[in-house]
Amino acid sequence: MYKLNMPGAVFSGEQALLSLDDLGMAGENVCMITDHGVIKAGVADRVLSALKQAGAQVRVIDQVPPEPAYQDVQRLATAFAEGRFHSLVAVGGGSVMDTAKLCSIVADGGSVKELLQTPGKGKKVVRTVMVPTTAGTGAEATPNAIVAVPEEQVKVGIVNHQMIPDAVILDPEMIRGLPANIAAATGVDAMCHAVECYTSLAATPFSDLYALEAIRLIFSHLAAACLSPEAMESKAAMLLAAFYGGVAIQCSGTTAVHALSYPLGGKYHIPHGIANAVLLMPVMRFNLDACAERLACIYDALAMRGADAQIEKAQAVLDRMETLVKQIRIPSGLEAYGVKRDDLEDLVQAGMGVQRLLKNNRRTVTAADARMMYRQVLN
Ligand SMILES: NC(=O)c1ccc[n+]([C@@H]2O[C@H](COP(=O)([O-])OP(=O)(O)OC[C@H]3O[C@@H](n4cnc5c(N)ncnc54)[C@H](O)[C@@H]3O)[C@@H](O)[C@H]2O)c1
Ligand SMILES: [Zn+2]
């Protein structure tokens, strides 16, 4: 038995933002939640205008920090609960969307700290609408919200199906001016979601469908979306690919790339997309034999050419990923982020703690394997 949970409605494409008018918000008390970077980029204003045009009374909460800790989310959730809003519109990347999703299930009196232990306790009390402004996390499609737990130097995923949003708006104008480095890091995050979900032991026919299409779109459009400011067709394709990657996550699960990258976010505050991008190739090379059949399926589905044997096809898919990551200028090591060789054992221990995702990896990862992969990115 397989299950596919989807947001209530998804609006995608040019002018998708105007569909806020179809959501029946006239006269409603609406909270728009966002962050300073998104405000500065000018995109939050567009949503504000569309909400006002739809007849909503809007209050803005704009203090979401990048990759928030649960205490940050709690502060914002308390402010949110006091407003007694009908709807919550998140305008931002994964940090904003995860914060909004958590606010929506703790507004009836629970706490985010409690959800770390018992995620099922949260009950949703408002309508949620996600307007992603990065093309990466797919948080607009998942029941997950990720928060840092600073006292333990880790990041933790809270999973509650009520956090799947009521509506999603994928409007390419939201990412028109996304800086190239953020487009690259978040775009590789989407590629990791799709490739990990497709090669995951938890893959299902539903996740295969969405992951494959995400990979096809990303292979064709990631570079242009990052490197050509006016490539709106590619940016629109990346927004869709990121959403598909999110759908794939909720009916499959990511694997060792995400597992080993978690400590890099929790302890060293390396942005989620960069952490995954750096570990992607070491993990995929480690997985090559175990995932050869699945990787060769990607090769065939995308009508790639030049290889015959299964292992050659699998290698060609890895080569394509490696070229893309280089093309969009993602750093290949961690030294720039202050991670040192002395940190190796802490990383191994923390990475091995993420069994929730490691168990999905097609090749068993031992502590010695994790050490070998971290070594490759610690020059
Ligand atoms: N819930 C999930 O399923 C899921 C999946 C993957 C990652 N995540 C989480 O999402 C967070 C990362 O999200 P992210 O990668 O989208 O980055 P982010 O939300 O942290 O944003 C990164 C930076 O980009 C800026 N920004 C966003 N949109 C912009 C735009 N259009 N123009 C200019 N600047 C813009 C933001 O202000 C911020 O400074 C992490 O906490 C990660 O753990 C969640
Ligand atoms: Zn991710």
Short mmCIF file of C-alpha atoms and ligand atoms in Angstrom, two decimals:
data_model
loop_
_atom_site.label_atom_id
_atom_site.label_comp_id
_atom_site.label_asym_id
_atom_site.label_seq_id
_atom_site.Cartn_x
_atom_site.Cartn_y
_atom_site.Cartn_z
CA MET A 1 0.00 0.00 0.00
CA TYR A 2 1.33 3.43 -0.93
CA LYS A 3 0.05 6.81 0.11
CA LEU A 4 0.30 10.19 -1.59
CA ASN A 5 -0.60 13.31 0.38
CA MET A 6 -0.90 16.50 -1.62
CA PRO A 7 -1.59 20.12 -0.73
CA GLY A 8 -5.26 21.02 -1.18
CA ALA A 9 -4.61 23.17 -4.27
CA VAL A 10 -1.51 24.05 -6.26
CA PHE A 11 -1.40 27.09 -8.56
CA SER A 12 1.60 27.26 -10.86
CA GLY A 13 2.90 29.51 -13.62
CA GLU A 14 2.81 33.11 -14.71
CA GLN A 15 0.51 35.29 -12.57
CA ALA A 16 -0.14 32.37 -10.19
CA LEU A 17 -0.05 34.90 -7.36
CA LEU A 18 -3.38 36.32 -8.52
CA SER A 19 -5.01 33.04 -7.51
CA LEU A 20 -4.86 34.32 -3.93
CA ASP A 21 -8.11 35.95 -5.01
CA ASP A 22 -9.70 32.49 -5.46
CA LEU A 23 -9.04 31.41 -1.88
CA GLY A 24 -11.95 33.31 -0.33
CA MET A 25 -9.92 35.58 1.92
CA ALA A 26 -12.11 38.69 1.54
CA GLY A 27 -12.69 40.19 5.01
CA GLU A 28 -10.36 37.63 6.62
CA ASN A 29 -7.69 38.41 9.16
CA VAL A 30 -4.53 37.13 7.43
CA CYS A 31 -0.96 36.86 8.69
CA MET A 32 1.83 37.04 6.13
CA ILE A 33 5.04 35.54 7.49
CA THR A 34 8.37 36.24 5.80
CA ASP A 35 11.99 37.27 6.45
CA HIS A 36 14.15 40.36 5.96
CA GLY A 37 15.93 39.01 2.85
CA VAL A 38 12.63 38.39 1.11
CA ILE A 39 11.33 41.85 2.07
CA LYS A 40 14.55 43.42 0.79
CA ALA A 41 14.24 41.53 -2.50
CA GLY A 42 10.86 43.24 -3.02
CA VAL A 43 8.86 40.05 -3.53
CA ALA A 44 6.91 40.19 -0.27
CA ASP A 45 5.31 43.44 -1.46
CA ARG A 46 3.84 41.68 -4.45
CA VAL A 47 2.10 39.16 -2.20
CA LEU A 48 0.93 41.92 0.13
CA SER A 49 -0.67 43.76 -2.79
CA ALA A 50 -2.32 40.58 -4.08
CA LEU A 51 -3.70 39.83 -0.59
CA LYS A 52 -5.07 43.34 -0.23
CA GLN A 53 -6.60 43.08 -3.69
CA ALA A 54 -8.27 39.86 -2.51
CA GLY A 55 -9.86 41.90 0.30
CA ALA A 56 -7.84 40.48 3.23
CA GLN A 57 -6.79 42.43 6.33
CA VAL A 58 -3.06 41.65 6.52
CA ARG A 59 -0.52 41.76 9.32
CA VAL A 60 3.12 41.01 8.52
CA ILE A 61 5.53 39.06 10.71
CA ASP A 62 8.96 39.39 9.08
CA GLN A 63 11.47 38.28 11.72
CA VAL A 64 12.11 34.66 10.64
CA PRO A 65 15.89 34.07 10.87
CA PRO A 66 17.66 31.82 8.35
CA GLU A 67 17.47 28.15 9.42
CA PRO A 68 15.68 28.99 12.68
CA ALA A 69 16.11 27.35 16.07
CA TYR A 70 12.99 26.01 17.79
CA GLN A 71 13.16 28.91 20.27
CA ASP A 72 12.97 31.41 17.36
CA VAL A 73 9.95 29.60 15.98
CA GLN A 74 8.31 29.56 19.42
CA ARG A 75 8.63 33.35 19.76
CA LEU A 76 7.00 33.87 16.38
CA ALA A 77 4.34 31.23 17.06
CA THR A 78 3.37 33.04 20.28
CA ALA A 79 3.03 36.34 18.40
CA PHE A 80 1.06 34.54 15.70
CA ALA A 81 -1.35 32.91 18.19
CA GLU A 82 -2.16 36.30 19.76
CA GLY A 83 -3.37 37.59 16.38
CA ARG A 84 -6.22 35.03 16.05
CA PHE A 85 -5.76 34.83 12.30
CA HIS A 86 -7.93 32.91 9.82
CA SER A 87 -5.10 32.25 7.38
CA LEU A 88 -1.33 32.13 7.35
CA VAL A 89 0.52 32.99 4.14
CA ALA A 90 4.24 32.08 4.11
CA VAL A 91 6.40 34.02 1.64
CA GLY A 92 9.98 32.76 1.64
CA GLY A 93 12.31 29.80 1.42
CA GLY A 94 12.33 26.71 3.60
CA SER A 95 13.13 28.70 6.75
CA VAL A 96 9.97 30.79 6.44
CA MET A 97 7.73 27.96 5.25
CA ASP A 98 8.84 25.60 8.04
CA THR A 99 8.27 28.34 10.62
CA ALA A 100 4.79 29.00 9.23
CA LYS A 101 3.92 25.31 9.20
CA LEU A 102 4.93 24.98 12.85
CA CYS A 103 3.02 28.16 13.82
CA SER A 104 -0.09 26.63 12.24
CA ILE A 105 -0.01 23.59 14.53
CA VAL A 106 1.02 25.18 17.82
CA ALA A 107 -1.34 28.16 17.70
CA ASP A 108 -3.87 26.31 19.89
CA GLY A 109 -1.57 26.37 22.90
CA GLY A 110 1.10 23.73 22.29
CA SER A 111 4.83 24.41 22.22
CA VAL A 112 7.46 23.75 19.56
CA LYS A 113 9.67 22.09 22.19
CA GLU A 114 6.90 19.56 22.87
CA LEU A 115 6.67 18.82 19.16
CA LEU A 116 10.35 17.80 19.11
CA GLN A 117 9.34 14.83 21.29
CA THR A 118 5.74 14.28 20.19
CA PRO A 119 5.24 15.79 16.74
CA GLY A 120 1.75 14.33 16.42
CA LYS A 121 0.48 16.52 19.28
CA GLY A 122 0.11 19.66 17.13
CA LYS A 123 -3.37 20.44 15.79
CA LYS A 124 -3.82 22.75 12.85
CA VAL A 125 -6.06 25.74 13.49
CA VAL A 126 -5.60 27.99 10.44
CA ARG A 127 -5.54 27.71 6.69
CA THR A 128 -1.95 27.69 5.35
CA VAL A 129 -0.78 29.03 2.01
CA MET A 130 2.84 28.64 0.87
CA VAL A 131 4.47 30.99 -1.63
CA PRO A 132 8.06 29.72 -2.09
CA THR A 133 10.69 32.32 -3.01
CA THR A 134 13.55 29.82 -3.42
CA ALA A 135 13.43 26.78 -5.71
CA GLY A 136 14.84 24.07 -3.52
CA THR A 137 13.43 22.72 -0.30
CA GLY A 138 10.01 21.59 -1.52
CA ALA A 139 8.83 22.44 2.02
CA GLU A 140 5.60 23.64 0.36
CA ALA A 141 4.73 19.99 -0.30
CA THR A 142 6.01 18.16 2.76
CA PRO A 143 4.66 17.43 6.25
CA ASN A 144 8.14 18.23 7.64
CA ALA A 145 9.56 21.26 9.39
CA ILE A 146 13.23 21.42 10.31
CA VAL A 147 14.50 23.38 13.31
CA ALA A 148 17.88 23.77 14.95
CA VAL A 149 18.28 22.61 18.55
CA PRO A 150 21.24 24.81 19.57
CA GLU A 151 21.83 23.20 22.99
CA GLU A 152 22.48 19.87 21.25
CA GLN A 153 24.07 21.41 18.11
CA VAL A 154 21.74 19.41 15.86
CA LYS A 155 18.88 20.02 13.45
CA VAL A 156 15.70 18.03 13.94
CA GLY A 157 12.88 17.28 11.51
CA ILE A 158 9.36 17.49 12.97
CA VAL A 159 6.88 15.47 10.90
CA ASN A 160 3.12 16.00 11.21
CA HIS A 161 0.78 15.44 8.28
CA GLN A 162 -1.37 18.41 9.25
CA MET A 163 1.54 20.60 8.13
CA ILE A 164 0.88 19.75 4.46
CA PRO A 165 -0.39 23.14 3.27
CA ASP A 166 -3.88 23.95 2.10
CA ALA A 167 -2.64 25.87 -0.92
CA VAL A 168 0.65 26.37 -2.75
CA ILE A 169 1.44 29.16 -5.19
CA LEU A 170 4.39 28.60 -7.53
CA ASP A 171 4.86 31.98 -9.21
CA PRO A 172 8.18 32.34 -11.11
CA GLU A 173 8.23 36.10 -10.44
CA MET A 174 9.00 35.22 -6.82
CA ILE A 175 12.42 33.87 -7.82
CA ARG A 176 13.26 36.25 -10.69
CA GLY A 177 15.91 38.11 -8.64
CA LEU A 178 17.10 35.20 -6.48
CA PRO A 179 20.89 35.69 -6.10
CA ALA A 180 22.90 33.09 -8.07
CA ASN A 181 24.55 31.57 -4.98
CA ILE A 182 21.19 30.99 -3.25
CA ALA A 183 19.63 29.67 -6.50
CA ALA A 184 22.57 27.23 -6.78
CA ALA A 185 22.52 25.94 -3.21
CA THR A 186 18.73 25.57 -3.09
CA GLY A 187 18.61 24.06 -6.59
CA VAL A 188 21.11 21.36 -5.63
CA ASP A 189 19.00 20.67 -2.54
CA ALA A 190 16.10 19.93 -4.91
CA MET A 191 18.36 17.67 -6.99
CA CYS A 192 19.39 15.79 -3.84
CA HIS A 193 15.74 15.35 -2.82
CA ALA A 194 14.86 13.90 -6.21
CA VAL A 195 17.89 11.63 -6.65
CA GLU A 196 17.88 10.44 -3.03
CA CYS A 197 14.13 9.74 -3.11
CA TYR A 198 14.46 7.84 -6.39
CA THR A 199 17.34 5.70 -5.09
CA SER A 200 15.86 5.37 -1.58
CA LEU A 201 14.80 2.05 -0.10
CA ALA A 202 11.58 3.90 0.80
CA ALA A 203 10.82 4.78 -2.86
CA THR A 204 7.26 4.14 -4.07
CA PRO A 205 5.61 4.34 -7.51
CA PHE A 206 4.32 7.80 -6.51
CA SER A 207 7.72 9.13 -5.48
CA ASP A 208 9.34 7.61 -8.60
CA LEU A 209 6.97 9.57 -10.82
CA TYR A 210 7.64 12.92 -9.16
CA ALA A 211 11.35 12.34 -8.54
CA LEU A 212 12.06 11.38 -12.16
CA GLU A 213 10.28 14.43 -13.52
CA ALA A 214 12.11 16.62 -11.01
CA ILE A 215 15.47 15.18 -12.14
CA ARG A 216 14.56 15.74 -15.80
CA LEU A 217 13.67 19.39 -15.13
CA ILE A 218 16.74 19.99 -12.96
CA PHE A 219 19.20 18.45 -15.43
CA SER A 220 17.76 20.69 -18.17
CA HIS A 221 17.24 23.93 -16.26
CA LEU A 222 19.37 24.24 -13.11
CA ALA A 223 22.41 25.85 -14.75
CA ALA A 224 20.43 28.43 -16.74
CA ALA A 225 18.20 29.23 -13.76
CA CYS A 226 21.31 30.03 -11.68
CA LEU A 227 23.55 31.67 -14.26
CA SER A 228 21.18 33.57 -16.59
CA PRO A 229 19.24 36.29 -14.76
CA GLU A 230 16.55 36.47 -17.45
CA ALA A 231 15.99 32.72 -17.96
CA MET A 232 12.44 32.82 -16.66
CA GLU A 233 11.43 29.56 -18.33
CA SER A 234 14.23 27.75 -16.48
CA LYS A 235 13.36 29.47 -13.20
CA ALA A 236 9.72 28.39 -13.59
CA ALA A 237 10.91 24.84 -14.31
CA MET A 238 13.08 24.85 -11.16
CA LEU A 239 10.15 26.03 -9.03
CA LEU A 240 8.11 23.11 -10.31
CA ALA A 241 11.04 20.69 -9.87
CA ALA A 242 11.52 21.76 -6.26
CA PHE A 243 7.81 21.19 -5.58
CA TYR A 244 7.99 17.73 -7.22
CA GLY A 245 11.03 16.95 -5.07
CA GLY A 246 8.97 17.84 -2.00
CA VAL A 247 6.14 15.56 -3.14
CA ALA A 248 8.70 12.78 -3.63
CA ILE A 249 10.03 13.29 -0.08
CA GLN A 250 6.63 12.79 1.49
CA CYS A 251 6.07 9.46 -0.28
CA SER A 252 9.68 8.24 -0.17
CA GLY A 253 12.49 9.61 2.00
CA THR A 254 15.94 11.09 1.58
CA THR A 255 19.05 9.01 2.29
CA ALA A 256 22.71 9.35 3.32
CA VAL A 257 23.36 12.75 1.68
CA HIS A 258 20.78 14.42 3.91
CA ALA A 259 21.69 12.26 6.92
CA LEU A 260 25.38 13.21 6.83
CA SER A 261 24.62 16.85 6.03
CA TYR A 262 22.43 17.39 9.11
CA PRO A 263 25.38 17.88 11.54
CA LEU A 264 26.90 20.46 9.18
CA GLY A 265 23.79 22.59 9.65
CA GLY A 266 23.31 21.88 13.35
CA LYS A 267 26.87 22.48 14.51
CA TYR A 268 28.53 24.64 11.85
CA HIS A 269 25.48 26.53 10.54
CA ILE A 270 26.33 25.70 6.95
CA PRO A 271 23.25 26.46 4.79
CA HIS A 272 21.21 23.32 4.12
CA GLY A 273 21.66 23.41 0.33
CA ILE A 274 25.45 23.87 0.53
CA ALA A 275 25.83 21.08 3.08
CA ASN A 276 23.98 18.68 0.78
CA ALA A 277 25.79 19.86 -2.33
CA VAL A 278 29.20 19.25 -0.75
CA LEU A 279 28.29 15.70 0.33
CA LEU A 280 26.32 14.74 -2.78
CA MET A 281 29.15 13.33 -4.88
CA PRO A 282 31.04 11.46 -2.11
CA VAL A 283 27.79 9.75 -1.08
CA MET A 284 26.66 9.00 -4.64
CA ARG A 285 30.07 7.50 -5.50
CA PHE A 286 29.80 5.35 -2.36
CA ASN A 287 26.29 4.31 -3.47
CA LEU A 288 27.16 3.70 -7.12
CA ASP A 289 27.09 -0.10 -7.18
CA ALA A 290 24.15 -0.46 -4.81
CA CYS A 291 22.11 2.10 -6.78
CA ALA A 292 23.33 1.20 -10.28
CA GLU A 293 20.00 -0.24 -11.39
CA ARG A 294 18.02 2.79 -10.21
CA LEU A 295 20.54 5.28 -11.62
CA ALA A 296 20.46 3.45 -14.97
CA CYS A 297 16.65 3.85 -14.93
CA ILE A 298 17.19 7.62 -14.66
CA TYR A 299 19.57 7.43 -17.63
CA ASP A 300 16.99 5.56 -19.72
CA ALA A 301 14.02 7.68 -18.66
CA LEU A 302 15.89 10.86 -19.60
CA ALA A 303 16.97 9.34 -22.94
CA MET A 304 20.63 10.05 -22.19
CA ARG A 305 23.05 8.63 -24.76
CA GLY A 306 26.50 7.04 -25.08
CA ALA A 307 26.51 4.28 -22.44
CA ASP A 308 25.51 0.61 -22.75
CA ALA A 309 26.15 -1.37 -19.58
CA GLN A 310 24.07 -0.62 -16.48
CA ILE A 311 27.09 0.57 -14.52
CA GLU A 312 28.16 2.90 -17.34
CA LYS A 313 24.69 4.40 -17.43
CA ALA A 314 24.75 4.87 -13.66
CA GLN A 315 28.19 6.50 -13.87
CA ALA A 316 26.95 8.84 -16.62
CA VAL A 317 24.16 10.06 -14.33
CA LEU A 318 26.68 10.77 -11.56
CA ASP A 319 28.94 12.57 -14.06
CA ARG A 320 26.01 14.76 -15.12
CA MET A 321 25.34 15.71 -11.49
CA GLU A 322 29.00 16.44 -10.82
CA THR A 323 29.27 18.67 -13.89
CA LEU A 324 26.16 20.58 -12.85
CA VAL A 325 27.42 21.17 -9.31
CA LYS A 326 30.73 22.49 -10.71
CA GLN A 327 29.01 24.61 -13.36
CA ILE A 328 26.97 26.51 -10.78
CA ARG A 329 30.10 27.04 -8.64
CA ILE A 330 29.18 25.32 -5.41
CA PRO A 331 32.22 24.89 -3.14
CA SER A 332 33.45 21.30 -3.06
CA GLY A 333 34.99 21.36 0.43
CA LEU A 334 34.13 22.53 3.91
CA GLU A 335 37.27 24.46 4.87
CA ALA A 336 35.62 27.74 3.76
CA TYR A 337 33.02 27.15 6.50
CA GLY A 338 35.47 26.68 9.34
CA VAL A 339 35.13 22.89 9.60
CA LYS A 340 38.48 21.32 10.46
CA ARG A 341 39.99 17.85 10.33
CA ASP A 342 39.82 17.78 14.14
CA ASP A 343 36.02 17.89 13.82
CA LEU A 344 35.92 14.58 11.97
CA GLU A 345 34.95 12.29 14.85
CA ASP A 346 32.19 14.63 16.06
CA LEU A 347 30.78 14.70 12.55
CA VAL A 348 30.87 10.91 12.27
CA GLN A 349 29.08 10.48 15.58
CA ALA A 350 26.40 13.06 14.76
CA GLY A 351 25.91 11.81 11.20
CA MET A 352 25.52 8.20 12.37
CA GLY A 353 22.80 9.46 14.74
CA VAL A 354 20.52 10.30 11.79
CA GLN A 355 19.32 6.70 11.42
CA ARG A 356 15.86 7.97 10.38
CA LEU A 357 17.40 8.71 6.94
CA LEU A 358 20.42 6.38 6.91
CA LYS A 359 18.06 3.41 7.04
CA ASN A 360 16.74 4.47 3.60
CA ASN A 361 20.19 4.27 2.01
CA ARG A 362 20.53 1.32 -0.38
CA ARG A 363 24.08 0.60 0.85
CA THR A 364 24.51 0.24 4.60
CA VAL A 365 26.58 3.11 6.01
CA THR A 366 28.93 2.20 8.87
CA ALA A 367 30.85 4.70 11.00
CA ALA A 368 33.97 3.85 8.97
CA ASP A 369 32.08 4.62 5.74
CA ALA A 370 30.81 7.93 7.12
CA ARG A 371 34.37 8.81 8.20
CA MET A 372 35.65 8.05 4.70
CA MET A 373 32.99 10.28 3.09
CA TYR A 374 33.50 13.21 5.49
CA ARG A 375 37.28 12.94 4.93
CA GLN A 376 36.75 13.60 1.23
CA VAL A 377 35.22 17.02 1.95
CA LEU A 378 37.69 18.01 4.69
CA ASN A 379 40.79 19.04 2.76
N1 LIG B 1 10.42 21.15 5.37
C1 LIG B 1 11.12 20.52 4.48
O1 LIG B 1 10.64 19.57 3.88
C2 LIG B 1 12.52 20.99 4.19
C3 LIG B 1 13.27 20.39 3.15
C4 LIG B 1 14.56 20.86 2.94
C5 LIG B 1 15.09 21.89 3.72
N2 LIG B 1 14.33 22.44 4.72
C6 LIG B 1 14.85 23.53 5.57
O2 LIG B 1 14.70 24.77 4.88
C7 LIG B 1 15.70 25.69 5.34
C8 LIG B 1 16.46 26.24 4.16
O3 LIG B 1 15.58 26.87 3.26
P1 LIG B 1 16.13 27.54 1.91
O4 LIG B 1 17.25 26.74 1.40
O5 LIG B 1 14.96 27.78 1.04
O6 LIG B 1 16.78 28.91 2.42
P2 LIG B 1 16.24 30.05 3.42
O7 LIG B 1 14.76 30.03 3.52
O8 LIG B 1 17.01 29.93 4.70
O9 LIG B 1 16.68 31.35 2.62
C9 LIG B 1 18.06 31.61 2.40
C10 LIG B 1 18.27 33.11 2.20
O10 LIG B 1 17.70 33.49 0.96
C11 LIG B 1 16.93 34.67 1.11
N3 LIG B 1 15.89 34.66 0.06
C12 LIG B 1 14.84 33.83 -0.03
N4 LIG B 1 14.15 34.08 -1.16
C13 LIG B 1 14.77 35.12 -1.77
C14 LIG B 1 14.52 35.83 -2.99
N5 LIG B 1 13.51 35.51 -3.82
N6 LIG B 1 15.36 36.83 -3.32
C15 LIG B 1 16.41 37.13 -2.53
N7 LIG B 1 16.71 36.50 -1.37
C16 LIG B 1 15.89 35.48 -1.00
C17 LIG B 1 16.40 34.60 2.52
O11 LIG B 1 16.09 35.88 3.00
C18 LIG B 1 17.58 33.96 3.27
O12 LIG B 1 18.48 34.95 3.69
C19 LIG B 1 16.60 24.91 6.27
O13 LIG B 1 16.27 25.16 7.63
C20 LIG B 1 16.33 23.47 5.88
O14 LIG B 1 16.64 22.58 6.94
C21 LIG B 1 13.07 22.02 4.94
ZN ZN B 2 16.98 19.15 1.66
#
